[in-house]
């Protein structure tokens, strides 16, 4: 019981009450600047359905050594390991948030970037609500490859939220950084993805990015739940099972007073 209680606790630095803004207002397909009124209303009335009980799946893809694992580890465990160890297959982490006081969980799948593990990793893309394509800011080749990574991941998903994330910001600056960002903005528009840059080493923009991702994912889940609820036909309990015509009501009531024979109705 103690472990269950502990596992349900949400850390104070995972509480989201304000709508996180995009890093670049000109490089996002998600222009909303505040929570959707329906989402805010549903949360205030605790009518978000089963959203908080579900785990939204995030897949992180990209070339080998671009910093996918470091990005996830910096946010989840607040640590940075200088000794790089390549991911074999896939790893995943579960992180708990509170968004507008509603508990919400993200399952973050960190996939391998090596070609030999590509087929294995691809099987884990299915059903993802979010795809994060990661590239290295000082490696333009990895930026161009991010297009294929995103497209491959999206083949097994249905209308996911998409993010393009440049890592190792601490290693680039000046003209090189500006030129890379301009190209990254072009690619983000091509992919219909939101652009972010960060440094796992310095922790710059890491929390901002994941808070933004969590908020957009939560809002999308709540809106889907509300739409499903609104489109569901309203029913009276048993209305589909019993229909009584007024002219047969007396007959129906008389039948109810007859002794009931226990057994199979087809037994004769």
mmCIF file of C-alpha atoms in Angstrom:
data_model
loop_
_atom_site.group_PDB
_atom_site.id
_atom_site.type_symbol
_atom_site.label_atom_id
_atom_site.label_comp_id
_atom_site.label_asym_id
_atom_site.label_seq_id
_atom_site.Cartn_x
_atom_site.Cartn_y
_atom_site.Cartn_z
ATOM 1 C CA UNK A 1 0.000 0.000 0.000
ATOM 2 C CA UNK A 2 2.832 2.362 0.829
ATOM 3 C CA UNK A 3 4.473 1.846 -2.560
ATOM 4 C CA UNK A 4 1.193 2.577 -4.333
ATOM 5 C CA UNK A 5 0.746 5.787 -2.396
ATOM 6 C CA UNK A 6 4.296 6.838 -3.108
ATOM 7 C CA UNK A 7 3.998 6.041 -6.815
ATOM 8 C CA UNK A 8 0.908 8.248 -7.087
ATOM 9 C CA UNK A 9 2.644 11.292 -5.631
ATOM 10 C CA UNK A 10 3.325 14.046 -8.155
ATOM 11 C CA UNK A 11 6.492 16.054 -7.574
ATOM 12 C CA UNK A 12 6.016 19.750 -6.887
ATOM 13 C CA UNK A 13 8.070 20.636 -9.973
ATOM 14 C CA UNK A 14 5.696 18.666 -12.226
ATOM 15 C CA UNK A 15 2.643 20.822 -11.545
ATOM 16 C CA UNK A 16 1.382 22.774 -14.558
ATOM 17 C CA UNK A 17 -1.129 25.558 -13.919
ATOM 18 C CA UNK A 18 -0.192 27.999 -16.693
ATOM 19 C CA UNK A 19 -0.110 27.336 -20.420
ATOM 20 C CA UNK A 20 3.532 26.947 -21.563
ATOM 21 C CA UNK A 21 4.405 28.982 -24.646
ATOM 22 C CA UNK A 22 6.281 27.770 -27.749
ATOM 23 C CA UNK A 23 9.968 28.629 -27.997
ATOM 24 C CA UNK A 24 9.528 30.103 -31.478
ATOM 25 C CA UNK A 25 6.142 31.594 -32.280
ATOM 26 C CA UNK A 26 6.941 31.358 -36.001
ATOM 27 C CA UNK A 27 7.850 27.660 -35.838
ATOM 28 C CA UNK A 28 4.810 25.919 -34.397
ATOM 29 C CA UNK A 29 1.563 24.522 -35.802
ATOM 30 C CA UNK A 30 0.015 24.924 -32.329
ATOM 31 C CA UNK A 31 -0.637 28.675 -31.995
ATOM 32 C CA UNK A 32 -2.922 28.543 -28.949
ATOM 33 C CA UNK A 33 -1.661 30.773 -26.118
ATOM 34 C CA UNK A 34 -3.959 29.508 -23.371
ATOM 35 C CA UNK A 35 -5.950 26.446 -22.377
ATOM 36 C CA UNK A 36 -9.003 25.721 -24.509
ATOM 37 C CA UNK A 37 -12.109 26.980 -22.631
ATOM 38 C CA UNK A 38 -13.644 23.492 -22.792
ATOM 39 C CA UNK A 39 -10.532 21.974 -21.232
ATOM 40 C CA UNK A 40 -10.358 24.526 -18.434
ATOM 41 C CA UNK A 41 -14.078 24.060 -17.706
ATOM 42 C CA UNK A 42 -13.815 20.258 -17.716
ATOM 43 C CA UNK A 43 -10.863 20.362 -15.335
ATOM 44 C CA UNK A 44 -12.537 22.791 -12.932
ATOM 45 C CA UNK A 45 -15.600 20.514 -12.811
ATOM 46 C CA UNK A 46 -13.494 17.334 -12.730
ATOM 47 C CA UNK A 47 -15.153 16.085 -15.933
ATOM 48 C CA UNK A 48 -12.082 14.921 -17.840
ATOM 49 C CA UNK A 49 -13.273 11.320 -17.969
ATOM 50 C CA UNK A 50 -10.514 8.720 -17.917
ATOM 51 C CA UNK A 51 -7.800 11.025 -19.324
ATOM 52 C CA UNK A 52 -5.843 11.126 -16.092
ATOM 53 C CA UNK A 53 -5.878 7.344 -15.875
ATOM 54 C CA UNK A 54 -4.460 6.861 -19.340
ATOM 55 C CA UNK A 55 -0.786 6.961 -20.288
ATOM 56 C CA UNK A 56 -0.050 8.999 -23.378
ATOM 57 C CA UNK A 57 2.753 7.494 -25.421
ATOM 58 C CA UNK A 58 5.691 9.606 -26.580
ATOM 59 C CA UNK A 59 8.320 8.251 -28.986
ATOM 60 C CA UNK A 60 11.713 9.938 -29.281
ATOM 61 C CA UNK A 61 13.550 9.253 -32.553
ATOM 62 C CA UNK A 62 16.685 10.461 -34.315
ATOM 63 C CA UNK A 63 20.218 9.587 -35.411
ATOM 64 C CA UNK A 64 22.634 7.831 -33.115
ATOM 65 C CA UNK A 65 24.421 10.070 -30.569
ATOM 66 C CA UNK A 66 22.261 13.165 -31.129
ATOM 67 C CA UNK A 67 21.360 13.259 -27.432
ATOM 68 C CA UNK A 68 17.972 11.524 -27.189
ATOM 69 C CA UNK A 69 18.777 9.628 -24.006
ATOM 70 C CA UNK A 70 20.521 12.622 -22.441
ATOM 71 C CA UNK A 71 17.447 14.755 -23.119
ATOM 72 C CA UNK A 72 15.127 12.256 -21.427
ATOM 73 C CA UNK A 73 17.493 11.622 -18.510
ATOM 74 C CA UNK A 74 18.004 15.322 -17.837
ATOM 75 C CA UNK A 75 14.282 15.843 -17.469
ATOM 76 C CA UNK A 76 13.325 12.620 -15.700
ATOM 77 C CA UNK A 77 16.331 12.203 -13.394
ATOM 78 C CA UNK A 78 17.918 15.675 -13.611
ATOM 79 C CA UNK A 79 21.297 14.238 -14.472
ATOM 80 C CA UNK A 80 23.753 14.394 -17.358
ATOM 81 C CA UNK A 81 26.152 11.548 -18.107
ATOM 82 C CA UNK A 82 29.246 12.511 -20.093
ATOM 83 C CA UNK A 83 30.000 8.851 -20.832
ATOM 84 C CA UNK A 84 27.782 8.100 -23.812
ATOM 85 C CA UNK A 85 26.176 4.671 -23.962
ATOM 86 C CA UNK A 86 24.137 3.842 -27.046
ATOM 87 C CA UNK A 87 20.535 2.758 -26.470
ATOM 88 C CA UNK A 88 19.929 -0.855 -27.436
ATOM 89 C CA UNK A 89 16.453 -1.290 -28.898
ATOM 90 C CA UNK A 90 14.279 0.955 -26.740
ATOM 91 C CA UNK A 91 14.088 2.284 -23.190
ATOM 92 C CA UNK A 92 11.102 3.935 -21.603
ATOM 93 C CA UNK A 93 10.292 6.129 -18.652
ATOM 94 C CA UNK A 94 6.971 7.127 -17.076
ATOM 95 C CA UNK A 95 6.582 10.629 -15.710
ATOM 96 C CA UNK A 96 3.651 11.984 -13.706
ATOM 97 C CA UNK A 97 2.248 15.505 -14.024
ATOM 98 C CA UNK A 98 -0.583 17.533 -12.611
ATOM 99 C CA UNK A 99 -2.183 19.702 -15.291
ATOM 100 C CA UNK A 100 -4.856 22.075 -14.006
ATOM 101 C CA UNK A 101 -4.994 19.808 -10.896
ATOM 102 C CA UNK A 102 -5.699 16.697 -13.023
ATOM 103 C CA UNK A 103 -3.152 13.839 -12.764
ATOM 104 C CA UNK A 104 -1.620 12.984 -16.134
ATOM 105 C CA UNK A 105 1.028 10.466 -17.185
ATOM 106 C CA UNK A 106 3.504 10.373 -20.060
ATOM 107 C CA UNK A 107 5.225 7.204 -21.167
ATOM 108 C CA UNK A 108 8.387 8.314 -22.958
ATOM 109 C CA UNK A 109 9.954 5.782 -25.337
ATOM 110 C CA UNK A 110 13.624 6.449 -26.092
ATOM 111 C CA UNK A 111 14.483 4.560 -29.296
ATOM 112 C CA UNK A 112 17.843 3.459 -30.674
ATOM 113 C CA UNK A 113 19.403 5.437 -33.505
ATOM 114 C CA UNK A 114 21.559 2.647 -34.926
ATOM 115 C CA UNK A 115 20.471 1.267 -38.273
ATOM 116 C CA UNK A 116 20.582 -2.334 -37.023
ATOM 117 C CA UNK A 117 17.968 -1.566 -34.347
ATOM 118 C CA UNK A 118 15.687 0.406 -36.633
ATOM 119 C CA UNK A 119 13.273 -2.464 -37.307
ATOM 120 C CA UNK A 120 13.002 -3.217 -33.592
ATOM 121 C CA UNK A 121 12.401 0.404 -32.647
ATOM 122 C CA UNK A 122 9.843 0.910 -35.423
ATOM 123 C CA UNK A 123 7.523 -1.653 -33.832
ATOM 124 C CA UNK A 124 7.215 0.640 -30.802
ATOM 125 C CA UNK A 125 6.014 3.650 -32.806
ATOM 126 C CA UNK A 126 2.499 2.259 -33.108
ATOM 127 C CA UNK A 127 -0.151 4.151 -31.188
ATOM 128 C CA UNK A 128 2.054 7.076 -30.148
ATOM 129 C CA UNK A 129 0.246 10.328 -29.385
ATOM 130 C CA UNK A 130 3.461 12.360 -29.779
ATOM 131 C CA UNK A 131 6.556 12.007 -31.984
ATOM 132 C CA UNK A 132 9.754 13.874 -31.055
ATOM 133 C CA UNK A 133 12.405 13.926 -33.774
ATOM 134 C CA UNK A 134 15.783 14.904 -32.313
ATOM 135 C CA UNK A 135 18.806 16.336 -34.132
ATOM 136 C CA UNK A 136 22.156 17.784 -33.087
ATOM 137 C CA UNK A 137 22.542 21.531 -33.565
ATOM 138 C CA UNK A 138 26.165 21.194 -34.644
ATOM 139 C CA UNK A 139 25.397 18.357 -37.063
ATOM 140 C CA UNK A 140 23.430 19.524 -40.098
ATOM 141 C CA UNK A 141 23.353 15.983 -41.447
ATOM 142 C CA UNK A 142 21.300 14.859 -38.430
ATOM 143 C CA UNK A 143 18.930 17.791 -39.025
ATOM 144 C CA UNK A 144 18.238 16.660 -42.572
ATOM 145 C CA UNK A 145 17.784 13.084 -41.348
ATOM 146 C CA UNK A 146 15.159 14.255 -38.861
ATOM 147 C CA UNK A 147 12.701 14.466 -41.752
ATOM 148 C CA UNK A 148 12.898 10.738 -42.443
ATOM 149 C CA UNK A 149 12.816 9.847 -38.756
ATOM 150 C CA UNK A 150 9.627 11.850 -38.279
ATOM 151 C CA UNK A 151 7.951 10.458 -41.388
ATOM 152 C CA UNK A 152 8.865 6.860 -40.511
ATOM 153 C CA UNK A 153 7.502 7.220 -36.979
ATOM 154 C CA UNK A 154 4.279 8.841 -38.155
ATOM 155 C CA UNK A 155 3.497 5.951 -40.500
ATOM 156 C CA UNK A 156 2.344 3.917 -37.494
ATOM 157 C CA UNK A 157 0.489 6.687 -35.670
ATOM 158 C CA UNK A 158 -2.735 8.615 -36.203
ATOM 159 C CA UNK A 159 -2.407 12.400 -36.255
ATOM 160 C CA UNK A 160 0.215 12.690 -33.484
ATOM 161 C CA UNK A 161 1.553 15.921 -32.031
ATOM 162 C CA UNK A 162 4.971 16.527 -33.593
ATOM 163 C CA UNK A 163 8.095 18.188 -32.225
ATOM 164 C CA UNK A 164 11.494 18.836 -33.807
ATOM 165 C CA UNK A 165 14.167 19.243 -31.119
ATOM 166 C CA UNK A 166 17.745 20.447 -31.571
ATOM 167 C CA UNK A 167 20.121 19.352 -28.808
ATOM 168 C CA UNK A 168 23.609 20.337 -27.587
ATOM 169 C CA UNK A 169 22.858 24.051 -27.701
ATOM 170 C CA UNK A 170 25.876 24.618 -25.449
ATOM 171 C CA UNK A 171 28.170 23.592 -28.331
ATOM 172 C CA UNK A 172 27.013 26.118 -30.938
ATOM 173 C CA UNK A 173 26.609 29.869 -31.086
ATOM 174 C CA UNK A 174 26.747 32.875 -33.387
ATOM 175 C CA UNK A 175 26.339 32.532 -37.130
ATOM 176 C CA UNK A 176 26.393 28.728 -37.119
ATOM 177 C CA UNK A 177 23.512 28.628 -34.634
ATOM 178 C CA UNK A 178 21.466 31.206 -36.544
ATOM 179 C CA UNK A 179 21.903 29.409 -39.864
ATOM 180 C CA UNK A 180 20.961 26.072 -38.320
ATOM 181 C CA UNK A 181 17.843 27.550 -36.742
ATOM 182 C CA UNK A 182 16.717 29.041 -40.039
ATOM 183 C CA UNK A 183 16.999 25.651 -41.726
ATOM 184 C CA UNK A 184 15.339 23.947 -38.745
ATOM 185 C CA UNK A 185 12.395 26.336 -39.002
ATOM 186 C CA UNK A 186 11.986 25.410 -42.667
ATOM 187 C CA UNK A 187 11.982 21.724 -41.807
ATOM 188 C CA UNK A 188 9.591 22.173 -38.869
ATOM 189 C CA UNK A 189 7.097 23.839 -41.203
ATOM 190 C CA UNK A 190 7.577 21.047 -43.736
ATOM 191 C CA UNK A 191 6.890 18.447 -41.047
ATOM 192 C CA UNK A 192 4.140 20.492 -39.380
ATOM 193 C CA UNK A 193 6.097 20.175 -36.139
ATOM 194 C CA UNK A 194 6.972 22.587 -33.328
ATOM 195 C CA UNK A 195 10.647 23.533 -33.086
ATOM 196 C CA UNK A 196 12.645 23.525 -29.857
ATOM 197 C CA UNK A 197 16.330 23.745 -28.983
ATOM 198 C CA UNK A 198 17.906 22.783 -25.672
ATOM 199 C CA UNK A 199 21.038 21.749 -23.824
ATOM 200 C CA UNK A 200 20.916 18.574 -21.732
ATOM 201 C CA UNK A 201 24.299 19.464 -20.257
ATOM 202 C CA UNK A 202 23.220 22.905 -19.009
ATOM 203 C CA UNK A 203 19.530 21.924 -18.680
ATOM 204 C CA UNK A 204 18.584 24.944 -20.804
ATOM 205 C CA UNK A 205 14.993 24.765 -22.100
ATOM 206 C CA UNK A 206 14.684 21.057 -21.203
ATOM 207 C CA UNK A 207 11.943 21.497 -18.591
ATOM 208 C CA UNK A 208 10.224 24.147 -20.731
ATOM 209 C CA UNK A 209 10.071 21.714 -23.631
ATOM 210 C CA UNK A 210 8.644 18.797 -21.664
ATOM 211 C CA UNK A 211 6.110 21.024 -19.909
ATOM 212 C CA UNK A 212 4.970 22.271 -23.283
ATOM 213 C CA UNK A 213 4.780 18.705 -24.620
ATOM 214 C CA UNK A 214 2.861 17.470 -21.567
ATOM 215 C CA UNK A 215 0.385 20.356 -21.713
ATOM 216 C CA UNK A 216 -0.395 19.987 -25.412
ATOM 217 C CA UNK A 217 -0.724 16.213 -25.037
ATOM 218 C CA UNK A 218 -3.032 16.577 -22.035
ATOM 219 C CA UNK A 219 -5.194 19.166 -23.776
ATOM 220 C CA UNK A 220 -5.455 17.008 -26.878
ATOM 221 C CA UNK A 221 -6.478 13.999 -24.760
ATOM 222 C CA UNK A 222 -9.141 15.967 -22.885
ATOM 223 C CA UNK A 223 -10.601 17.401 -26.084
ATOM 224 C CA UNK A 224 -10.798 13.909 -27.599
ATOM 225 C CA UNK A 225 -12.531 12.650 -24.461
ATOM 226 C CA UNK A 226 -15.023 15.533 -24.519
ATOM 227 C CA UNK A 227 -15.732 15.047 -28.221
ATOM 228 C CA UNK A 228 -16.327 11.341 -27.667
ATOM 229 C CA UNK A 229 -18.707 12.147 -24.827
ATOM 230 C CA UNK A 230 -20.591 14.772 -26.840
ATOM 231 C CA UNK A 231 -21.008 12.450 -29.826
ATOM 232 C CA UNK A 232 -22.196 9.504 -27.750
ATOM 233 C CA UNK A 233 -26.001 9.028 -28.084
ATOM 234 C CA UNK A 234 -27.912 9.850 -24.914
ATOM 235 C CA UNK A 235 -29.725 6.821 -23.579
ATOM 236 C CA UNK A 236 -32.153 5.932 -20.838
ATOM 237 C CA UNK A 237 -31.152 2.805 -18.957
ATOM 238 C CA UNK A 238 -32.855 -0.156 -20.599
ATOM 239 C CA UNK A 239 -34.368 1.941 -23.394
ATOM 240 C CA UNK A 240 -32.805 -0.270 -26.033
ATOM 241 C CA UNK A 241 -34.032 -3.447 -24.343
ATOM 242 C CA UNK A 242 -37.710 -2.819 -23.531
ATOM 243 C CA UNK A 243 -40.263 -0.774 -25.466
ATOM 244 C CA UNK A 244 -43.896 -0.778 -24.304
ATOM 245 C CA UNK A 245 -46.755 0.386 -26.510
ATOM 246 C CA UNK A 246 -49.568 2.046 -24.603
ATOM 247 C CA UNK A 247 -52.194 -0.200 -26.222
ATOM 248 C CA UNK A 248 -50.378 -3.327 -24.999
ATOM 249 C CA UNK A 249 -49.584 -2.001 -21.535
ATOM 250 C CA UNK A 250 -52.457 -3.885 -19.818
ATOM 251 C CA UNK A 251 -51.437 -7.134 -21.502
ATOM 252 C CA UNK A 252 -47.867 -6.598 -20.435
ATOM 253 C CA UNK A 253 -48.879 -6.001 -16.807
ATOM 254 C CA UNK A 254 -51.097 -9.155 -16.780
ATOM 255 C CA UNK A 255 -48.195 -11.209 -18.129
ATOM 256 C CA UNK A 256 -46.014 -10.010 -15.296
ATOM 257 C CA UNK A 257 -48.475 -11.487 -12.753
ATOM 258 C CA UNK A 258 -48.289 -14.991 -14.282
ATOM 259 C CA UNK A 259 -46.100 -17.622 -12.569
ATOM 260 C CA UNK A 260 -42.661 -17.667 -14.084
ATOM 261 C CA UNK A 261 -41.293 -20.953 -15.362
ATOM 262 C CA UNK A 262 -37.631 -21.369 -14.641
ATOM 263 C CA UNK A 263 -35.607 -22.891 -17.463
ATOM 264 C CA UNK A 264 -34.579 -22.448 -21.056
ATOM 265 C CA UNK A 265 -37.136 -20.594 -23.162
ATOM 266 C CA UNK A 266 -36.457 -22.931 -26.058
ATOM 267 C CA UNK A 267 -36.949 -26.117 -24.042
ATOM 268 C CA UNK A 268 -40.679 -26.305 -24.876
#
